mmCIF file of N, CA, C and O in Angstrom:
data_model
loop_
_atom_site.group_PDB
_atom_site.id
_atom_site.type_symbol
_atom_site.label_atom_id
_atom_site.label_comp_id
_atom_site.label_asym_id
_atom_site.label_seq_id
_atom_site.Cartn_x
_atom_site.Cartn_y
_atom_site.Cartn_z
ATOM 1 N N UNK A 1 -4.351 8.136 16.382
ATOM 2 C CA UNK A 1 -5.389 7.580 15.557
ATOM 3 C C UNK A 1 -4.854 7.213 14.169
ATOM 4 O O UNK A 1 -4.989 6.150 13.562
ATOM 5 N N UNK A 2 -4.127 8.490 13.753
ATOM 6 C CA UNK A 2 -3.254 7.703 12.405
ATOM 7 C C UNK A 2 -2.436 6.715 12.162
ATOM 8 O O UNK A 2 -2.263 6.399 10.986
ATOM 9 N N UNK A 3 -1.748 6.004 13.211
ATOM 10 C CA UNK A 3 -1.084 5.506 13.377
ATOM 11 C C UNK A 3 -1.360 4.363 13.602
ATOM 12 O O UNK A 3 -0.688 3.416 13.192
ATOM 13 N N UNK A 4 -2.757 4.231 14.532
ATOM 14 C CA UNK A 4 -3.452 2.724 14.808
ATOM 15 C C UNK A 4 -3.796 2.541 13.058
ATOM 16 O O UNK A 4 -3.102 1.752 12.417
ATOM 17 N N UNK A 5 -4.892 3.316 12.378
ATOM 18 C CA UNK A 5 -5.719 2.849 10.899
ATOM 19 C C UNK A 5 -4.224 2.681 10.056
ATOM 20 O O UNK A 5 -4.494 1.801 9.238
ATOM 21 N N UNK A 6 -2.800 3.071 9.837
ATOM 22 C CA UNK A 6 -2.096 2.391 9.149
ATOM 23 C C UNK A 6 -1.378 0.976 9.454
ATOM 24 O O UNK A 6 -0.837 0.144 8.726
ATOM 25 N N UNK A 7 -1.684 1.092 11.321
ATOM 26 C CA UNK A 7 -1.115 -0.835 11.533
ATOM 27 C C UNK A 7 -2.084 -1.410 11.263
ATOM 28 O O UNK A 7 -2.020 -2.636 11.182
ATOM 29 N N UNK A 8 -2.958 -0.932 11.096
ATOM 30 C CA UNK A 8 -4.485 -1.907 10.711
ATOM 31 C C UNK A 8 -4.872 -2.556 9.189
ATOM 32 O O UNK A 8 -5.546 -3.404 8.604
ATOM 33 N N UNK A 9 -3.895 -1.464 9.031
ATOM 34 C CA UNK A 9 -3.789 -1.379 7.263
ATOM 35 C C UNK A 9 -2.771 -2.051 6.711
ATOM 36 O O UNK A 9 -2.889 -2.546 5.591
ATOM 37 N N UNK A 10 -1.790 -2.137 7.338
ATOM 38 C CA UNK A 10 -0.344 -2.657 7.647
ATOM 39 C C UNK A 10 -0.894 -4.300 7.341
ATOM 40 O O UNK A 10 -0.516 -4.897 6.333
ATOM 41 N N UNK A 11 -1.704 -4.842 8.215
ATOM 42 C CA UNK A 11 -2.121 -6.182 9.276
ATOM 43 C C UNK A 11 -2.997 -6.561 7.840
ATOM 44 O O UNK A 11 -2.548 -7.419 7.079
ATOM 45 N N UNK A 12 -4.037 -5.984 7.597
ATOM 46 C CA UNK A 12 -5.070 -6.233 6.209
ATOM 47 C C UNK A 12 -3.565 -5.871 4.890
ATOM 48 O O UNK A 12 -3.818 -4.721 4.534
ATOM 49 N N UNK A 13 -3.392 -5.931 4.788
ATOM 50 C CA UNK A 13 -2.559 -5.611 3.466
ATOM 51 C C UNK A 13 -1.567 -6.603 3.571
ATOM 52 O O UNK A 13 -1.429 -7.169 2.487
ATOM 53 N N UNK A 14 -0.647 -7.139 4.653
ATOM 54 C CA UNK A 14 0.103 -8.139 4.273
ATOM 55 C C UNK A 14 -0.370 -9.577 3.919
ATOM 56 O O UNK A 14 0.165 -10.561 3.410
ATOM 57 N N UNK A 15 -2.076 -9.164 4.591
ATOM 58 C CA UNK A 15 -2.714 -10.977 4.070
ATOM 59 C C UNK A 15 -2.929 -10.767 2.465
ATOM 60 O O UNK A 15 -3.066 -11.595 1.564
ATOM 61 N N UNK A 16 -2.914 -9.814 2.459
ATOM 62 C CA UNK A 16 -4.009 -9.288 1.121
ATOM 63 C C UNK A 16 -2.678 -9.675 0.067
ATOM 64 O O UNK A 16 -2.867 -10.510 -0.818
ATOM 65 N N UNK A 17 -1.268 -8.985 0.229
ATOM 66 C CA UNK A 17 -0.237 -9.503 -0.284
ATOM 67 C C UNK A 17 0.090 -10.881 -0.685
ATOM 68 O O UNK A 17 0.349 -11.238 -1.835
ATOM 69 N N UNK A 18 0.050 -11.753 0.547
ATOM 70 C CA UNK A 18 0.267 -13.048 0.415
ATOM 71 C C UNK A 18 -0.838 -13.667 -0.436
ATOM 72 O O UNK A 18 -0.570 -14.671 -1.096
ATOM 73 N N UNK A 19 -1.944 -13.187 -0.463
ATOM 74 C CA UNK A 19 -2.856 -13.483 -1.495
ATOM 75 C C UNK A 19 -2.705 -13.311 -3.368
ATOM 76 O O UNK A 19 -2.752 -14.076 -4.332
ATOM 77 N N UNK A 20 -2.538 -12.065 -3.172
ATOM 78 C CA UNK A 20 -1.902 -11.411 -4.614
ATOM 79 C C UNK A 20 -0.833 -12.371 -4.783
ATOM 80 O O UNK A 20 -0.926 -13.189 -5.698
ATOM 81 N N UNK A 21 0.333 -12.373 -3.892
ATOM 82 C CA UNK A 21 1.363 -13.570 -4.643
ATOM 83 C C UNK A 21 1.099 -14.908 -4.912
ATOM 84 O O UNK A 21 1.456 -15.622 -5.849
ATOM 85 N N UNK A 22 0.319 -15.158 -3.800
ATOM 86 C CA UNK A 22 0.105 -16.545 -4.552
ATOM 87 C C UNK A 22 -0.781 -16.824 -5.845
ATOM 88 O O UNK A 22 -0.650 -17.821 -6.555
ATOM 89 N N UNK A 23 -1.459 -16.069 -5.995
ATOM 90 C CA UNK A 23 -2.437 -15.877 -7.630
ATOM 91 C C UNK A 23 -1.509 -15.441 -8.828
ATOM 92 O O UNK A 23 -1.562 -15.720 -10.026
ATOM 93 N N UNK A 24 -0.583 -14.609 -8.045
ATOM 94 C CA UNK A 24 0.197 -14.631 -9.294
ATOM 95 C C UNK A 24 1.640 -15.551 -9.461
ATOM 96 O O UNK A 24 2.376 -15.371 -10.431
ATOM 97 N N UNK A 25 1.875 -16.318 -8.649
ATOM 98 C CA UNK A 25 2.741 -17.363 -8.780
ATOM 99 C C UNK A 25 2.001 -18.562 -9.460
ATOM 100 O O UNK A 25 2.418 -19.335 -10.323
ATOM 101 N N UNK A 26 1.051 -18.516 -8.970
ATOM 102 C CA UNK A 26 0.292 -19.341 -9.807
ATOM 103 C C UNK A 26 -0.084 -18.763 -11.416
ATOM 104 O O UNK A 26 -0.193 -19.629 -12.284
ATOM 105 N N UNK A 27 -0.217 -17.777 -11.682
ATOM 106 C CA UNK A 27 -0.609 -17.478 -13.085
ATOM 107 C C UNK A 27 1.225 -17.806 -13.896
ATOM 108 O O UNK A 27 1.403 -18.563 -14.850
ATOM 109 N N UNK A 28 2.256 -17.066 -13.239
ATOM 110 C CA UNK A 28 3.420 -17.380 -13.575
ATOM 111 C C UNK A 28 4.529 -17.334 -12.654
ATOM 112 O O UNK A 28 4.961 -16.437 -11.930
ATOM 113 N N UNK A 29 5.066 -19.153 -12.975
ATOM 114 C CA UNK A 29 5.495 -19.297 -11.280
ATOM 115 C C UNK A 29 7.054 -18.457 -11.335
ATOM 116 O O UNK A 29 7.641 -18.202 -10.283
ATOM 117 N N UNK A 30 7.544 -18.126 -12.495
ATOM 118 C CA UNK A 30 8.605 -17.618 -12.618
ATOM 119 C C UNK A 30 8.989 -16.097 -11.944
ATOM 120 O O UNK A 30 9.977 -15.798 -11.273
ATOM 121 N N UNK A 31 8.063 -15.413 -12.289
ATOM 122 C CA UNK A 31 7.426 -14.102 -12.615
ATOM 123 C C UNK A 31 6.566 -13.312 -11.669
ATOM 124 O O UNK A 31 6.653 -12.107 -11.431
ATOM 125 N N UNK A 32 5.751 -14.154 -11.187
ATOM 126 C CA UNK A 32 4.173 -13.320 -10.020
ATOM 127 C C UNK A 32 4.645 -13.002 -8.825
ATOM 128 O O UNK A 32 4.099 -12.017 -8.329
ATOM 129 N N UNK A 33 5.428 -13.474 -8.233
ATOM 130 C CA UNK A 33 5.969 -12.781 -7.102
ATOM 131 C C UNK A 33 6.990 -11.561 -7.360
ATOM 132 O O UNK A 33 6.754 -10.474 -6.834
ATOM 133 N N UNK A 34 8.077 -11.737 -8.136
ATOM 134 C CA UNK A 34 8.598 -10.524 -7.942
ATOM 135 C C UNK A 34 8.308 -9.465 -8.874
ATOM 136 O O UNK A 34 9.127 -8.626 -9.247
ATOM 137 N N UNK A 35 6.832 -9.559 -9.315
ATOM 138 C CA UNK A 35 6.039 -8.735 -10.125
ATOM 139 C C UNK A 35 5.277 -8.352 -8.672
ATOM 140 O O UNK A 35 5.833 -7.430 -8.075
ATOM 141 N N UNK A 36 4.468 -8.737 -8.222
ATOM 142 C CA UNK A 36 4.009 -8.905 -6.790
ATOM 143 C C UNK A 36 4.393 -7.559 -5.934
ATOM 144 O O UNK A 36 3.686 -6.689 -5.424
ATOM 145 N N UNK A 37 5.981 -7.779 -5.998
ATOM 146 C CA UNK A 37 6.807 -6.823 -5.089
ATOM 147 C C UNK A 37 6.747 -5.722 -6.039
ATOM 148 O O UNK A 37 5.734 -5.034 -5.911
ATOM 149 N N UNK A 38 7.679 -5.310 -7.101
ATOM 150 C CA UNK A 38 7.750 -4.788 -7.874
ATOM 151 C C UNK A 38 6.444 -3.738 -8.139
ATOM 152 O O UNK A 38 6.534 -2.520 -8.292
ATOM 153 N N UNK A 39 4.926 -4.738 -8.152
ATOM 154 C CA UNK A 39 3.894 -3.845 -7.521
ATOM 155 C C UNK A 39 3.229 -3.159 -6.219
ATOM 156 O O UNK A 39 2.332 -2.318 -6.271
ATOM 157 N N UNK A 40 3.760 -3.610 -5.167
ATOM 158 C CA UNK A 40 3.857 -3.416 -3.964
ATOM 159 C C UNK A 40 4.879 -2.032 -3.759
ATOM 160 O O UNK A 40 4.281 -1.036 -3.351
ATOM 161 N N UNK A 41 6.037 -1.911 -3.950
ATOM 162 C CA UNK A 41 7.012 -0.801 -3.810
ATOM 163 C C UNK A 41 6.292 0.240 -4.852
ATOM 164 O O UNK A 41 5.665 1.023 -4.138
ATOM 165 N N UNK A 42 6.161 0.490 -5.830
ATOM 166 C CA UNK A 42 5.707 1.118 -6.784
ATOM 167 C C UNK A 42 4.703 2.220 -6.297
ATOM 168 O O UNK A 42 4.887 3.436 -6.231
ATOM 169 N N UNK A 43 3.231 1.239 -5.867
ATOM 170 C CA UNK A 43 2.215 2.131 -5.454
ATOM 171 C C UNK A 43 2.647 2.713 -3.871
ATOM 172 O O UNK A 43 2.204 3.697 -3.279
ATOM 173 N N UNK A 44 3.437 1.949 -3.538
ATOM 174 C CA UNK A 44 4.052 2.771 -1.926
ATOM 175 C C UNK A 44 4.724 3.482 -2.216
ATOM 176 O O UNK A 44 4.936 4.292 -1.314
ATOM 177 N N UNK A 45 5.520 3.748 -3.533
ATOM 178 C CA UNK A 45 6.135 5.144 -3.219
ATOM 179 C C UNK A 45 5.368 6.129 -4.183
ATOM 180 O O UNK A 45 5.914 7.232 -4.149
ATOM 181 N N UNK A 46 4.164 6.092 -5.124
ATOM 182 C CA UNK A 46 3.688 6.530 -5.186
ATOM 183 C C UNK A 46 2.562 7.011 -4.180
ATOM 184 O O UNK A 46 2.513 8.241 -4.145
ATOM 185 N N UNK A 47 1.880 6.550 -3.566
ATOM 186 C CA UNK A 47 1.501 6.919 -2.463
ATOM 187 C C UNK A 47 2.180 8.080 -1.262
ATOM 188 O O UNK A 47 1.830 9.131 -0.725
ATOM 189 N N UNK A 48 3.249 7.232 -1.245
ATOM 190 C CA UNK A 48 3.975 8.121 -0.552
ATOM 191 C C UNK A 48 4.316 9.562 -0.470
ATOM 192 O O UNK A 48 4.406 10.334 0.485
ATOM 193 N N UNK A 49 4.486 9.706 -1.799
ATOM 194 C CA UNK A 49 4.783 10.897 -2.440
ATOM 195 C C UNK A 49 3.475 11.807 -2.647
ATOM 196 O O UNK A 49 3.581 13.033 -2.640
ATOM 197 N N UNK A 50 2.431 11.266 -2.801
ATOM 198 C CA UNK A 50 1.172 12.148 -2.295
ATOM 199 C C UNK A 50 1.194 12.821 -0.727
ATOM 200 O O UNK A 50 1.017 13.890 -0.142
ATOM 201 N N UNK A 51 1.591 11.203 -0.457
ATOM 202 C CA UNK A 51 0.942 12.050 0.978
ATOM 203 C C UNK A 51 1.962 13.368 1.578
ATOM 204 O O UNK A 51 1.668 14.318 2.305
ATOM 205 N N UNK A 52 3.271 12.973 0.937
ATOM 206 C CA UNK A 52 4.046 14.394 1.127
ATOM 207 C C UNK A 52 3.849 16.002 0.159
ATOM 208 O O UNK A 52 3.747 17.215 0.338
ATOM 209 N N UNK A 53 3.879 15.170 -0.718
ATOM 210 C CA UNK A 53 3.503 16.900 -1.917
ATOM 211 C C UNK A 53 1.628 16.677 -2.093
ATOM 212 O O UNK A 53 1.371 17.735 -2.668
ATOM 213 N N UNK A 54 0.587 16.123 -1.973
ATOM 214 C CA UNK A 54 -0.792 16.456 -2.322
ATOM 215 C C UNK A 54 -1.434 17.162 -0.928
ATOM 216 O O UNK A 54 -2.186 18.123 -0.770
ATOM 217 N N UNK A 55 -0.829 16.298 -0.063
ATOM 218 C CA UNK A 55 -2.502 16.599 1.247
ATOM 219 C C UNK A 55 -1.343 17.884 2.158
ATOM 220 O O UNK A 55 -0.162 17.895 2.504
ATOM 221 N N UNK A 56 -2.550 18.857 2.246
ATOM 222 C CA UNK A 56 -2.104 20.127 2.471
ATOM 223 C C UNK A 56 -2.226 19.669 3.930
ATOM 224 O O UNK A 56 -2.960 18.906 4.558
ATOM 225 N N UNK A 57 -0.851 20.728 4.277
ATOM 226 C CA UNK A 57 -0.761 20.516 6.085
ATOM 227 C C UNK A 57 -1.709 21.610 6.695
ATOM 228 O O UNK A 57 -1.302 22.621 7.268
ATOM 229 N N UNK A 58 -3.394 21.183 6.443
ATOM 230 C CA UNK A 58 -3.843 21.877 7.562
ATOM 231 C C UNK A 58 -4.768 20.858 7.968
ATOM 232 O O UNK A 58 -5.106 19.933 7.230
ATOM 233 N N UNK A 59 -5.300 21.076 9.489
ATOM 234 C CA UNK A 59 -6.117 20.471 10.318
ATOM 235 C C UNK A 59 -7.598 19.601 9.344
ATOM 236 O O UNK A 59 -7.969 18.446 9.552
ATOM 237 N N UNK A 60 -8.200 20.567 8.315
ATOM 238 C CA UNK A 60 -9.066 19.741 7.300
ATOM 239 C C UNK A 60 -8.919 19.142 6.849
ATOM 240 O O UNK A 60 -9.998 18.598 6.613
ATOM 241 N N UNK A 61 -7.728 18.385 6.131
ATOM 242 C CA UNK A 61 -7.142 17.456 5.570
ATOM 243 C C UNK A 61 -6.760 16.086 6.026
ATOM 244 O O UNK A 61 -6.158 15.145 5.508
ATOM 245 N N UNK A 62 -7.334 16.317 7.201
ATOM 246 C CA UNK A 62 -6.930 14.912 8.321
ATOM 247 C C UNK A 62 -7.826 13.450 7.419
ATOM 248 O O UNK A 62 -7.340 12.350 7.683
ATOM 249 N N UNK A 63 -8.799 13.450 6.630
ATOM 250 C CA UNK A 63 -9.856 12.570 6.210
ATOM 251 C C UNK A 63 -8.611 12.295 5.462
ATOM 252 O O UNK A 63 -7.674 11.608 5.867
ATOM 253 N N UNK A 64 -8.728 13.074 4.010
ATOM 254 C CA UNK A 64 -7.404 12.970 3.128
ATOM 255 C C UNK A 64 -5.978 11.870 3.740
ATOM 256 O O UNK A 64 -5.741 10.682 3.524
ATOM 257 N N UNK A 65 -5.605 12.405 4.160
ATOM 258 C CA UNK A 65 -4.579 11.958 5.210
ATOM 259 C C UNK A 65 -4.210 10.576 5.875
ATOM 260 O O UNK A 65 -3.296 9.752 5.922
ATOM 261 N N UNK A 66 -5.517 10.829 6.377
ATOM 262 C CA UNK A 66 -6.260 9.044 7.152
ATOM 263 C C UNK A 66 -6.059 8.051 5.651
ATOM 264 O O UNK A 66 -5.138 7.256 5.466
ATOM 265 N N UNK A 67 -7.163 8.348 4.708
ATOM 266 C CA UNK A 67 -7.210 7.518 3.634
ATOM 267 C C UNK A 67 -6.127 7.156 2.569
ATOM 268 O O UNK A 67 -6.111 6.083 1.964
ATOM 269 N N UNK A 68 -5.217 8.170 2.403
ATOM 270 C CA UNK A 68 -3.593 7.963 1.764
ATOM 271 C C UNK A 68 -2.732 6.924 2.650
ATOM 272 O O UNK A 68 -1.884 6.191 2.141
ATOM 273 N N UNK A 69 -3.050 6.935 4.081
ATOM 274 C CA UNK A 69 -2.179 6.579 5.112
ATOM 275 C C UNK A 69 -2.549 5.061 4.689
ATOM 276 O O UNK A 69 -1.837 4.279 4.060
ATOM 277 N N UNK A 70 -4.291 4.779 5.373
ATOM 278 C CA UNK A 70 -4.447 3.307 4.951
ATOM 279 C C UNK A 70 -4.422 2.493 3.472
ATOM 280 O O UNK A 70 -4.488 1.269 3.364
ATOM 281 N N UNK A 71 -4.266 3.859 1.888
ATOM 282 C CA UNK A 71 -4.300 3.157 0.657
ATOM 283 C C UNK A 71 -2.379 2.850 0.929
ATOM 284 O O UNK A 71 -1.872 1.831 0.461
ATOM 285 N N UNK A 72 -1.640 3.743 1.617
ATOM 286 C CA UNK A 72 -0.219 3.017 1.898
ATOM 287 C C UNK A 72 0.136 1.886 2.344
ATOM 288 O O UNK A 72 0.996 1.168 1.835
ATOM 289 N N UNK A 73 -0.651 1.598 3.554
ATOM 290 C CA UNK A 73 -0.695 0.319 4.121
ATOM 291 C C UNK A 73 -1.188 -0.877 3.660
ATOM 292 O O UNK A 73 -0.894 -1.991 4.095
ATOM 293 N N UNK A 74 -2.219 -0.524 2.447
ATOM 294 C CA UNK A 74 -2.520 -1.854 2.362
ATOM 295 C C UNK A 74 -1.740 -2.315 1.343
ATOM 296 O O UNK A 74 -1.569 -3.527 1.217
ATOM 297 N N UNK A 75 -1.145 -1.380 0.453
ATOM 298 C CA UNK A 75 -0.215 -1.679 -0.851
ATOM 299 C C UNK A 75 1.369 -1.838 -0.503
ATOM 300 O O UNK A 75 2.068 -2.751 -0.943
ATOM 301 N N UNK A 76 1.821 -0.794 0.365
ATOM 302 C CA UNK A 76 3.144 -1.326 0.416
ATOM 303 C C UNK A 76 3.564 -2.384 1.123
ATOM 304 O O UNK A 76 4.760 -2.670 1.079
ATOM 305 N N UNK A 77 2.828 -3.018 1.762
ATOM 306 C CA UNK A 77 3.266 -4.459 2.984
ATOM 307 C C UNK A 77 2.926 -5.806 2.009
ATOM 308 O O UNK A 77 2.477 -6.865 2.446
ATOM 309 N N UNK A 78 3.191 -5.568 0.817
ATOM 310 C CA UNK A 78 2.755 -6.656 0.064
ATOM 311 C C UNK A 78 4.188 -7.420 -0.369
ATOM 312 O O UNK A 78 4.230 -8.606 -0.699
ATOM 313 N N UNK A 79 5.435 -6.469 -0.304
ATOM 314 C CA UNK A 79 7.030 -7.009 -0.539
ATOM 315 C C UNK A 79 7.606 -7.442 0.540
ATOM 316 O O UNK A 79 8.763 -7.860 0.497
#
């Protein structure tokens, strides 16, 4: 189940990416994309790093878990 909601998240986040870059290539064509990425890696490894040191490894934490998984997916598939 975790695994389907982060390809799902994966799938919604790389359109969502290509969106973000093009708004910001357009605001600055020099600049918005590899600002783009630059924001994309950032919140994925912040993210990341929650989901290893915040959400406690027990069975209650699965909600937690789920929702770190898909705020990963939709931010890091943007580079």
């Amino acid at each position: 189940a975790l695994v389907t909601l982060q390809t799902f998240a994966v799938g919604i986040g790389s359109v969502l990416g290509g969106f973000i870059g093009d708004r910001m290539a357009e605001y600055s064509p020099w600049h918005g994309r590899p600002l783009t990425a630059q924001i994309s890696v950032a919140s994925g490894i912040a993210v990341f790093l929650c989901i290893l040191f915040a959400v406690p490894k027990e069975e209650e934490s699965f909600a937690f878990f789920a929702l770190l998984l898909i705020a990963f997916g939709l931010t890091a598939s943007w580079a």
